[in-house]
JSON list of C-alpha atoms in Angstrom, two decimals:
[
{"chain": "D", "resi": 836, "resn": "UNK", "atom": "CA", "xyz": [20.01, 21.71, 28.23]},
{"chain": "D", "resi": 837, "resn": "UNK", "atom": "CA", "xyz": [19.38, 17.99, 28.28]},
{"chain": "D", "resi": 838, "resn": "UNK", "atom": "CA", "xyz": [22.26, 15.57, 28.16]},
{"chain": "D", "resi": 839, "resn": "UNK", "atom": "CA", "xyz": [21.99, 12.80, 25.64]},
{"chain": "D", "resi": 840, "resn": "UNK", "atom": "CA", "xyz": [21.64, 9.28, 26.99]},
{"chain": "D", "resi": 841, "resn": "UNK", "atom": "CA", "xyz": [23.44, 6.60, 25.04]},
{"chain": "D", "resi": 842, "resn": "UNK", "atom": "CA", "xyz": [21.00, 4.01, 23.79]},
{"chain": "D", "resi": 843, "resn": "UNK", "atom": "CA", "xyz": [21.75, 1.48, 21.09]},
{"chain": "D", "resi": 844, "resn": "UNK", "atom": "CA", "xyz": [18.02, 1.00, 20.48]},
{"chain": "D", "resi": 845, "resn": "UNK", "atom": "CA", "xyz": [17.71, 4.52, 19.06]},
{"chain": "D", "resi": 846, "resn": "UNK", "atom": "CA", "xyz": [17.62, 3.27, 15.50]},
{"chain": "D", "resi": 847, "resn": "UNK", "atom": "CA", "xyz": [14.54, 1.13, 14.64]},
{"chain": "D", "resi": 848, "resn": "UNK", "atom": "CA", "xyz": [15.64, -2.50, 14.40]},
{"chain": "D", "resi": 849, "resn": "UNK", "atom": "CA", "xyz": [13.46, -5.19, 12.86]},
{"chain": "D", "resi": 850, "resn": "UNK", "atom": "CA", "xyz": [13.98, -8.77, 13.95]},
{"chain": "D", "resi": 851, "resn": "UNK", "atom": "CA", "xyz": [14.97, -10.99, 11.04]},
{"chain": "D", "resi": 852, "resn": "UNK", "atom": "CA", "xyz": [12.05, -13.29, 11.63]},
{"chain": "D", "resi": 853, "resn": "UNK", "atom": "CA", "xyz": [9.61, -10.38, 11.41]},
{"chain": "D", "resi": 854, "resn": "UNK", "atom": "CA", "xyz": [11.19, -9.19, 8.18]},
{"chain": "D", "resi": 855, "resn": "UNK", "atom": "CA", "xyz": [11.02, -12.66, 6.70]},
{"chain": "D", "resi": 856, "resn": "UNK", "atom": "CA", "xyz": [7.39, -12.99, 7.77]},
{"chain": "D", "resi": 857, "resn": "UNK", "atom": "CA", "xyz": [6.51, -9.63, 6.27]},
{"chain": "D", "resi": 858, "resn": "UNK", "atom": "CA", "xyz": [8.16, -10.53, 2.96]},
{"chain": "D", "resi": 859, "resn": "UNK", "atom": "CA", "xyz": [6.40, -13.88, 2.92]},
{"chain": "D", "resi": 860, "resn": "UNK", "atom": "CA", "xyz": [3.09, -12.17, 3.69]},
{"chain": "D", "resi": 861, "resn": "UNK", "atom": "CA", "xyz": [3.76, -9.75, 0.85]},
{"chain": "D", "resi": 862, "resn": "UNK", "atom": "CA", "xyz": [4.31, -12.56, -1.64]},
{"chain": "D", "resi": 863, "resn": "UNK", "atom": "CA", "xyz": [1.08, -14.25, -0.61]},
{"chain": "D", "resi": 864, "resn": "UNK", "atom": "CA", "xyz": [-0.84, -10.97, -0.72]},
{"chain": "D", "resi": 865, "resn": "UNK", "atom": "CA", "xyz": [0.60, -10.07, -4.12]},
{"chain": "D", "resi": 866, "resn": "UNK", "atom": "CA", "xyz": [-0.64, -13.37, -5.54]},
{"chain": "D", "resi": 867, "resn": "UNK", "atom": "CA", "xyz": [-4.08, -12.79, -4.05]},
{"chain": "D", "resi": 868, "resn": "UNK", "atom": "CA", "xyz": [-4.18, -9.18, -5.20]},
{"chain": "D", "resi": 869, "resn": "UNK", "atom": "CA", "xyz": [-3.03, -10.03, -8.72]},
{"chain": "D", "resi": 870, "resn": "UNK", "atom": "CA", "xyz": [-5.87, -12.54, -9.06]},
{"chain": "D", "resi": 871, "resn": "UNK", "atom": "CA", "xyz": [-8.32, -10.01, -7.67]},
{"chain": "D", "resi": 872, "resn": "UNK", "atom": "CA", "xyz": [-7.08, -7.20, -9.93]},
{"chain": "D", "resi": 873, "resn": "UNK", "atom": "CA", "xyz": [-7.30, -9.49, -12.99]},
{"chain": "D", "resi": 874, "resn": "UNK", "atom": "CA", "xyz": [-10.97, -10.12, -12.20]},
{"chain": "D", "resi": 875, "resn": "UNK", "atom": "CA", "xyz": [-11.54, -6.38, -11.76]},
{"chain": "D", "resi": 876, "resn": "UNK", "atom": "CA", "xyz": [-9.79, -5.43, -15.00]},
{"chain": "D", "resi": 877, "resn": "UNK", "atom": "CA", "xyz": [-11.46, -8.09, -17.17]},
{"chain": "D", "resi": 878, "resn": "UNK", "atom": "CA", "xyz": [-14.97, -6.91, -16.30]},
{"chain": "D", "resi": 879, "resn": "UNK", "atom": "CA", "xyz": [-16.55, -5.24, -19.33]},
{"chain": "D", "resi": 880, "resn": "UNK", "atom": "CA", "xyz": [-15.64, -5.38, -23.00]},
{"chain": "D", "resi": 881, "resn": "UNK", "atom": "CA", "xyz": [-13.89, -2.02, -23.39]},
{"chain": "D", "resi": 882, "resn": "UNK", "atom": "CA", "xyz": [-10.24, -2.91, -24.05]},
{"chain": "D", "resi": 883, "resn": "UNK", "atom": "CA", "xyz": [-9.08, 0.65, -23.29]},
{"chain": "D", "resi": 884, "resn": "UNK", "atom": "CA", "xyz": [-10.83, 0.50, -19.94]},
{"chain": "D", "resi": 885, "resn": "UNK", "atom": "CA", "xyz": [-9.22, -2.86, -19.20]},
{"chain": "D", "resi": 886, "resn": "UNK", "atom": "CA", "xyz": [-5.75, -1.50, -19.98]},
{"chain": "D", "resi": 887, "resn": "UNK", "atom": "CA", "xyz": [-6.37, 1.55, -17.79]},
{"chain": "D", "resi": 888, "resn": "UNK", "atom": "CA", "xyz": [-7.48, -0.58, -14.84]},
{"chain": "D", "resi": 889, "resn": "UNK", "atom": "CA", "xyz": [-4.51, -2.89, -15.33]},
{"chain": "D", "resi": 890, "resn": "UNK", "atom": "CA", "xyz": [-2.18, 0.12, -15.24]},
{"chain": "D", "resi": 891, "resn": "UNK", "atom": "CA", "xyz": [-3.88, 1.35, -12.06]},
{"chain": "D", "resi": 892, "resn": "UNK", "atom": "CA", "xyz": [-3.46, -2.07, -10.45]},
{"chain": "D", "resi": 893, "resn": "UNK", "atom": "CA", "xyz": [0.26, -2.13, -11.29]},
{"chain": "D", "resi": 894, "resn": "UNK", "atom": "CA", "xyz": [0.73, 1.36, -9.84]},
{"chain": "D", "resi": 895, "resn": "UNK", "atom": "CA", "xyz": [-1.08, 0.32, -6.67]},
{"chain": "D", "resi": 896, "resn": "UNK", "atom": "CA", "xyz": [1.15, -2.71, -6.22]},
{"chain": "D", "resi": 897, "resn": "UNK", "atom": "CA", "xyz": [4.28, -0.59, -6.73]},
{"chain": "D", "resi": 898, "resn": "UNK", "atom": "CA", "xyz": [3.22, 1.81, -4.00]},
{"chain": "D", "resi": 899, "resn": "UNK", "atom": "CA", "xyz": [2.22, -1.08, -1.75]},
{"chain": "D", "resi": 900, "resn": "UNK", "atom": "CA", "xyz": [5.74, -2.49, -2.07]},
{"chain": "D", "resi": 901, "resn": "UNK", "atom": "CA", "xyz": [7.19, 0.93, -1.22]},
{"chain": "D", "resi": 902, "resn": "UNK", "atom": "CA", "xyz": [4.98, 1.01, 1.86]},
{"chain": "D", "resi": 903, "resn": "UNK", "atom": "CA", "xyz": [6.26, -2.42, 2.88]},
{"chain": "D", "resi": 904, "resn": "UNK", "atom": "CA", "xyz": [9.84, -1.16, 2.52]},
{"chain": "D", "resi": 905, "resn": "UNK", "atom": "CA", "xyz": [8.94, 1.83, 4.69]},
{"chain": "D", "resi": 906, "resn": "UNK", "atom": "CA", "xyz": [7.47, -0.47, 7.34]},
{"chain": "D", "resi": 907, "resn": "UNK", "atom": "CA", "xyz": [10.55, -2.68, 7.39]},
{"chain": "D", "resi": 908, "resn": "UNK", "atom": "CA", "xyz": [12.77, 0.35, 7.90]},
{"chain": "D", "resi": 909, "resn": "UNK", "atom": "CA", "xyz": [10.61, 2.23, 10.41]},
{"chain": "D", "resi": 910, "resn": "UNK", "atom": "CA", "xyz": [8.49, -0.45, 12.09]},
{"chain": "D", "resi": 911, "resn": "UNK", "atom": "CA", "xyz": [5.13, 1.08, 11.07]},
{"chain": "D", "resi": 912, "resn": "UNK", "atom": "CA", "xyz": [3.14, 2.43, 8.11]},
{"chain": "D", "resi": 913, "resn": "UNK", "atom": "CA", "xyz": [2.87, 5.98, 9.47]},
{"chain": "D", "resi": 914, "resn": "UNK", "atom": "CA", "xyz": [4.27, 7.80, 6.44]},
{"chain": "D", "resi": 915, "resn": "UNK", "atom": "CA", "xyz": [4.33, 11.54, 7.29]},
{"chain": "D", "resi": 916, "resn": "UNK", "atom": "CA", "xyz": [2.16, 13.89, 5.22]},
{"chain": "D", "resi": 917, "resn": "UNK", "atom": "CA", "xyz": [5.34, 15.74, 4.32]},
{"chain": "D", "resi": 918, "resn": "UNK", "atom": "CA", "xyz": [7.78, 12.99, 3.43]},
{"chain": "D", "resi": 919, "resn": "UNK", "atom": "CA", "xyz": [10.64, 14.45, 1.36]},
{"chain": "D", "resi": 920, "resn": "UNK", "atom": "CA", "xyz": [12.22, 11.04, 0.76]},
{"chain": "D", "resi": 921, "resn": "UNK", "atom": "CA", "xyz": [9.14, 9.89, -1.18]},
{"chain": "D", "resi": 922, "resn": "UNK", "atom": "CA", "xyz": [6.35, 12.49, -1.65]},
{"chain": "D", "resi": 923, "resn": "UNK", "atom": "CA", "xyz": [4.32, 10.24, -4.02]},
{"chain": "D", "resi": 924, "resn": "UNK", "atom": "CA", "xyz": [4.13, 7.57, -1.31]},
{"chain": "D", "resi": 925, "resn": "UNK", "atom": "CA", "xyz": [2.83, 10.11, 1.21]},
{"chain": "D", "resi": 926, "resn": "UNK", "atom": "CA", "xyz": [0.13, 11.18, -1.25]},
{"chain": "D", "resi": 927, "resn": "UNK", "atom": "CA", "xyz": [-0.73, 7.54, -1.98]},
{"chain": "D", "resi": 928, "resn": "UNK", "atom": "CA", "xyz": [-1.17, 6.78, 1.73]},
{"chain": "D", "resi": 929, "resn": "UNK", "atom": "CA", "xyz": [-3.55, 9.72, 2.13]},
{"chain": "D", "resi": 930, "resn": "UNK", "atom": "CA", "xyz": [-5.47, 8.57, -0.94]},
{"chain": "D", "resi": 931, "resn": "UNK", "atom": "CA", "xyz": [-5.89, 5.05, 0.53]},
{"chain": "D", "resi": 932, "resn": "UNK", "atom": "CA", "xyz": [-7.47, 6.54, 3.65]},
{"chain": "D", "resi": 933, "resn": "UNK", "atom": "CA", "xyz": [-9.80, 8.68, 1.54]},
{"chain": "D", "resi": 934, "resn": "UNK", "atom": "CA", "xyz": [-10.85, 5.74, -0.65]},
{"chain": "D", "resi": 935, "resn": "UNK", "atom": "CA", "xyz": [-11.42, 3.62, 2.46]},
{"chain": "D", "resi": 936, "resn": "UNK", "atom": "CA", "xyz": [-13.66, 6.36, 3.89]},
{"chain": "D", "resi": 937, "resn": "UNK", "atom": "CA", "xyz": [-15.68, 6.43, 0.66]},
{"chain": "D", "resi": 938, "resn": "UNK", "atom": "CA", "xyz": [-16.01, 2.64, 0.78]},
{"chain": "D", "resi": 939, "resn": "UNK", "atom": "CA", "xyz": [-17.26, 2.72, 4.40]},
{"chain": "D", "resi": 940, "resn": "UNK", "atom": "CA", "xyz": [-19.81, 5.38, 3.43]},
{"chain": "D", "resi": 941, "resn": "UNK", "atom": "CA", "xyz": [-21.13, 3.21, 0.60]},
{"chain": "D", "resi": 942, "resn": "UNK", "atom": "CA", "xyz": [-19.82, 5.44, -2.18]},
{"chain": "D", "resi": 943, "resn": "UNK", "atom": "CA", "xyz": [-17.92, 4.39, -5.28]},
{"chain": "D", "resi": 944, "resn": "UNK", "atom": "CA", "xyz": [-14.34, 3.60, -4.29]},
{"chain": "D", "resi": 945, "resn": "UNK", "atom": "CA", "xyz": [-11.21, 2.01, -5.71]},
{"chain": "D", "resi": 946, "resn": "UNK", "atom": "CA", "xyz": [-10.62, 0.35, -2.33]},
{"chain": "D", "resi": 947, "resn": "UNK", "atom": "CA", "xyz": [-11.37, -3.35, -2.69]},
{"chain": "D", "resi": 948, "resn": "UNK", "atom": "CA", "xyz": [-11.68, -5.87, 0.15]},
{"chain": "D", "resi": 949, "resn": "UNK", "atom": "CA", "xyz": [-8.40, -7.45, -0.97]},
{"chain": "D", "resi": 950, "resn": "UNK", "atom": "CA", "xyz": [-6.62, -4.10, -0.76]},
{"chain": "D", "resi": 951, "resn": "UNK", "atom": "CA", "xyz": [-8.04, -3.51, 2.69]},
{"chain": "D", "resi": 952, "resn": "UNK", "atom": "CA", "xyz": [-6.76, -6.92, 3.81]},
{"chain": "D", "resi": 953, "resn": "UNK", "atom": "CA", "xyz": [-3.34, -6.28, 2.27]},
{"chain": "D", "resi": 954, "resn": "UNK", "atom": "CA", "xyz": [-2.93, -2.92, 3.99]},
{"chain": "D", "resi": 955, "resn": "UNK", "atom": "CA", "xyz": [-4.20, -4.16, 7.34]},
{"chain": "D", "resi": 956, "resn": "UNK", "atom": "CA", "xyz": [-1.68, -7.00, 7.10]},
{"chain": "D", "resi": 957, "resn": "UNK", "atom": "CA", "xyz": [1.00, -4.31, 7.34]},
{"chain": "D", "resi": 958, "resn": "UNK", "atom": "CA", "xyz": [-0.69, -2.61, 10.29]},
{"chain": "D", "resi": 959, "resn": "UNK", "atom": "CA", "xyz": [-2.05, 0.28, 8.22]},
{"chain": "D", "resi": 960, "resn": "UNK", "atom": "CA", "xyz": [-3.85, 2.96, 10.28]},
{"chain": "D", "resi": 961, "resn": "UNK", "atom": "CA", "xyz": [-7.03, 4.10, 8.50]},
{"chain": "D", "resi": 962, "resn": "UNK", "atom": "CA", "xyz": [-8.01, 7.04, 10.70]},
{"chain": "D", "resi": 963, "resn": "UNK", "atom": "CA", "xyz": [-5.85, 10.07, 9.94]},
{"chain": "D", "resi": 964, "resn": "UNK", "atom": "CA", "xyz": [-6.23, 11.42, 13.49]},
{"chain": "D", "resi": 965, "resn": "UNK", "atom": "CA", "xyz": [-5.07, 8.10, 14.92]},
{"chain": "D", "resi": 966, "resn": "UNK", "atom": "CA", "xyz": [-2.20, 8.11, 12.43]},
{"chain": "D", "resi": 967, "resn": "UNK", "atom": "CA", "xyz": [-1.05, 11.53, 13.64]},
{"chain": "D", "resi": 968, "resn": "UNK", "atom": "CA", "xyz": [-1.29, 10.37, 17.26]},
{"chain": "D", "resi": 969, "resn": "UNK", "atom": "CA", "xyz": [0.80, 7.27, 16.54]},
{"chain": "D", "resi": 970, "resn": "UNK", "atom": "CA", "xyz": [3.36, 9.38, 14.67]},
{"chain": "D", "resi": 971, "resn": "UNK", "atom": "CA", "xyz": [3.80, 11.75, 17.62]},
{"chain": "D", "resi": 972, "resn": "UNK", "atom": "CA", "xyz": [3.94, 8.79, 20.00]},
{"chain": "D", "resi": 973, "resn": "UNK", "atom": "CA", "xyz": [6.79, 7.28, 17.95]},
{"chain": "D", "resi": 974, "resn": "UNK", "atom": "CA", "xyz": [8.57, 10.64, 18.04]},
{"chain": "D", "resi": 975, "resn": "UNK", "atom": "CA", "xyz": [8.19, 10.75, 21.81]},
{"chain": "D", "resi": 976, "resn": "UNK", "atom": "CA", "xyz": [9.64, 7.25, 22.16]},
{"chain": "D", "resi": 977, "resn": "UNK", "atom": "CA", "xyz": [12.59, 8.34, 20.05]},
{"chain": "D", "resi": 978, "resn": "UNK", "atom": "CA", "xyz": [13.01, 11.45, 22.21]},
{"chain": "D", "resi": 979, "resn": "UNK", "atom": "CA", "xyz": [13.07, 9.30, 25.34]},
{"chain": "D", "resi": 980, "resn": "UNK", "atom": "CA", "xyz": [15.67, 6.96, 23.83]},
{"chain": "D", "resi": 981, "resn": "UNK", "atom": "CA", "xyz": [17.92, 9.99, 23.38]},
{"chain": "D", "resi": 982, "resn": "UNK", "atom": "CA", "xyz": [17.28, 12.02, 26.54]},
{"chain": "D", "resi": 983, "resn": "UNK", "atom": "CA", "xyz": [16.01, 9.37, 28.97]},
{"chain": "D", "resi": 984, "resn": "UNK", "atom": "CA", "xyz": [12.63, 10.96, 29.80]},
{"chain": "D", "resi": 985, "resn": "UNK", "atom": "CA", "xyz": [9.42, 12.26, 28.22]},
{"chain": "D", "resi": 986, "resn": "UNK", "atom": "CA", "xyz": [9.70, 15.85, 29.46]},
{"chain": "D", "resi": 987, "resn": "UNK", "atom": "CA", "xyz": [9.87, 17.53, 26.05]},
{"chain": "D", "resi": 988, "resn": "UNK", "atom": "CA", "xyz": [10.60, 21.26, 26.52]},
{"chain": "D", "resi": 989, "resn": "UNK", "atom": "CA", "xyz": [7.75, 23.61, 25.60]},
{"chain": "D", "resi": 990, "resn": "UNK", "atom": "CA", "xyz": [10.16, 25.43, 23.30]},
{"chain": "D", "resi": 991, "resn": "UNK", "atom": "CA", "xyz": [11.62, 22.34, 21.67]},
{"chain": "D", "resi": 992, "resn": "UNK", "atom": "CA", "xyz": [12.82, 23.82, 18.38]},
{"chain": "D", "resi": 993, "resn": "UNK", "atom": "CA", "xyz": [13.73, 20.49, 16.79]},
{"chain": "D", "resi": 994, "resn": "UNK", "atom": "CA", "xyz": [10.08, 19.40, 16.86]},
{"chain": "D", "resi": 995, "resn": "UNK", "atom": "CA", "xyz": [7.56, 22.09, 17.92]},
{"chain": "D", "resi": 996, "resn": "UNK", "atom": "CA", "xyz": [4.62, 19.86, 16.97]},
{"chain": "D", "resi": 997, "resn": "UNK", "atom": "CA", "xyz": [5.76, 17.27, 19.52]},
{"chain": "D", "resi": 998, "resn": "UNK", "atom": "CA", "xyz": [5.80, 19.92, 22.26]},
{"chain": "D", "resi": 999, "resn": "UNK", "atom": "CA", "xyz": [2.24, 20.97, 21.42]},
{"chain": "D", "resi": 1000, "resn": "UNK", "atom": "CA", "xyz": [1.14, 17.33, 21.29]},
{"chain": "D", "resi": 1001, "resn": "UNK", "atom": "CA", "xyz": [2.61, 16.66, 24.75]},
{"chain": "D", "resi": 1002, "resn": "UNK", "atom": "CA", "xyz": [0.62, 19.56, 26.24]},
{"chain": "D", "resi": 1003, "resn": "UNK", "atom": "CA", "xyz": [-2.54, 18.30, 24.56]},
{"chain": "D", "resi": 1004, "resn": "UNK", "atom": "CA", "xyz": [-2.11, 14.78, 25.98]},
{"chain": "D", "resi": 1005, "resn": "UNK", "atom": "CA", "xyz": [-1.81, 16.15, 29.53]},
{"chain": "D", "resi": 1006, "resn": "UNK", "atom": "CA", "xyz": [-4.83, 18.41, 29.05]},
{"chain": "D", "resi": 1007, "resn": "UNK", "atom": "CA", "xyz": [-6.96, 15.62, 27.56]},
{"chain": "D", "resi": 1008, "resn": "UNK", "atom": "CA", "xyz": [-5.92, 13.27, 30.38]},
{"chain": "D", "resi": 1009, "resn": "UNK", "atom": "CA", "xyz": [-7.02, 15.89, 32.91]},
{"chain": "D", "resi": 1010, "resn": "UNK", "atom": "CA", "xyz": [-10.39, 16.21, 31.14]},
{"chain": "D", "resi": 1011, "resn": "UNK", "atom": "CA", "xyz": [-10.74, 12.42, 31.21]},
{"chain": "D", "resi": 1012, "resn": "UNK", "atom": "CA", "xyz": [-10.17, 12.29, 34.98]},
{"chain": "D", "resi": 1013, "resn": "UNK", "atom": "CA", "xyz": [-12.64, 15.14, 35.48]},
{"chain": "D", "resi": 1014, "resn": "UNK", "atom": "CA", "xyz": [-15.34, 13.33, 33.53]},
{"chain": "D", "resi": 1015, "resn": "UNK", "atom": "CA", "xyz": [-15.28, 15.90, 30.72]},
{"chain": "D", "resi": 1016, "resn": "UNK", "atom": "CA", "xyz": [-15.32, 15.13, 26.97]},
{"chain": "D", "resi": 1017, "resn": "UNK", "atom": "CA", "xyz": [-11.83, 13.99, 26.01]},
{"chain": "D", "resi": 1018, "resn": "UNK", "atom": "CA", "xyz": [-9.93, 12.45, 23.14]},
{"chain": "D", "resi": 1019, "resn": "UNK", "atom": "CA", "xyz": [-7.83, 10.47, 25.62]},
{"chain": "D", "resi": 1020, "resn": "UNK", "atom": "CA", "xyz": [-8.76, 6.80, 25.35]},
{"chain": "D", "resi": 1021, "resn": "UNK", "atom": "CA", "xyz": [-7.80, 3.86, 27.55]},
{"chain": "D", "resi": 1022, "resn": "UNK", "atom": "CA", "xyz": [-5.59, 2.63, 24.70]},
{"chain": "D", "resi": 1023, "resn": "UNK", "atom": "CA", "xyz": [-3.69, 5.92, 24.61]},
{"chain": "D", "resi": 1024, "resn": "UNK", "atom": "CA", "xyz": [-3.35, 6.03, 28.39]},
{"chain": "D", "resi": 1025, "resn": "UNK", "atom": "CA", "xyz": [-1.88, 2.54, 28.39]},
{"chain": "D", "resi": 1026, "resn": "UNK", "atom": "CA", "xyz": [0.53, 3.33, 25.54]},
{"chain": "D", "resi": 1027, "resn": "UNK", "atom": "CA", "xyz": [1.79, 6.45, 27.33]},
{"chain": "D", "resi": 1028, "resn": "UNK", "atom": "CA", "xyz": [2.16, 4.59, 30.62]},
{"chain": "D", "resi": 1029, "resn": "UNK", "atom": "CA", "xyz": [4.30, 1.99, 28.85]},
{"chain": "D", "resi": 1030, "resn": "UNK", "atom": "CA", "xyz": [6.97, 4.65, 28.31]},
{"chain": "D", "resi": 1031, "resn": "UNK", "atom": "CA", "xyz": [6.54, 6.22, 31.79]},
{"chain": "D", "resi": 1032, "resn": "UNK", "atom": "CA", "xyz": [4.92, 9.36, 30.40]},
{"chain": "D", "resi": 1033, "resn": "UNK", "atom": "CA", "xyz": [5.06, 12.31, 32.80]},
{"chain": "D", "resi": 1034, "resn": "UNK", "atom": "CA", "xyz": [1.44, 13.45, 33.15]},
{"chain": "D", "resi": 1035, "resn": "UNK", "atom": "CA", "xyz": [2.40, 16.46, 35.27]},
{"chain": "D", "resi": 1036, "resn": "UNK", "atom": "CA", "xyz": [5.41, 17.52, 33.25]},
{"chain": "D", "resi": 1037, "resn": "UNK", "atom": "CA", "xyz": [7.54, 17.65, 36.38]},
{"chain": "D", "resi": 1038, "resn": "UNK", "atom": "CA", "xyz": [10.60, 15.50, 36.85]},
{"chain": "D", "resi": 1039, "resn": "UNK", "atom": "CA", "xyz": [10.34, 12.97, 39.68]},
{"chain": "D", "resi": 1040, "resn": "UNK", "atom": "CA", "xyz": [12.22, 14.03, 42.80]},
{"chain": "D", "resi": 1041, "resn": "UNK", "atom": "CA", "xyz": [15.40, 12.13, 43.47]},
{"chain": "D", "resi": 1042, "resn": "UNK", "atom": "CA", "xyz": [15.31, 10.12, 46.69]},
{"chain": "D", "resi": 1043, "resn": "UNK", "atom": "CA", "xyz": [17.65, 11.26, 49.42]},
{"chain": "D", "resi": 1044, "resn": "UNK", "atom": "CA", "xyz": [20.52, 8.84, 50.26]}
]
């Protein structure tokens, strides 16, 4: 069994200046979004339609504020698909990615340019696969802060998905070095190297005194 390593940085800590900046950015974005949503909702003469769009805009802003709160607490916008603390927020995040995909494909979408800018201001990850990768990476960093290394056991009951992800990263890195098709990018290699990721899965040998 692994022994826990004391580390005061275990809990995500946001610098006050970053929090202040994020709040200030939110206020500016809210003003911009409110103006944009007013233009969107006043198009057309159907008063019922205008009220419906206004209600949608208010709901969007509420969820955006919840996402900002999540970012300030956790340091990112990677809300898990299964998020018991706030299931509606998790569903909203997935819906934003779907609407963004429709927008990129040229289909009708509720995702406006202002909403894209607002979400990207918070560091929102649009690709769901990239979001999953970043989530597992954050979990690995947390694991290292507790145990002092990245050698997650293959039978790690506390987070089986992390164990599977670790194996996949090593396999994809091997494919990359062999010139085979791989999902391992230079960005991911660099991120893993930053936390001294063990590509072999073996602990480094201790030097003899």
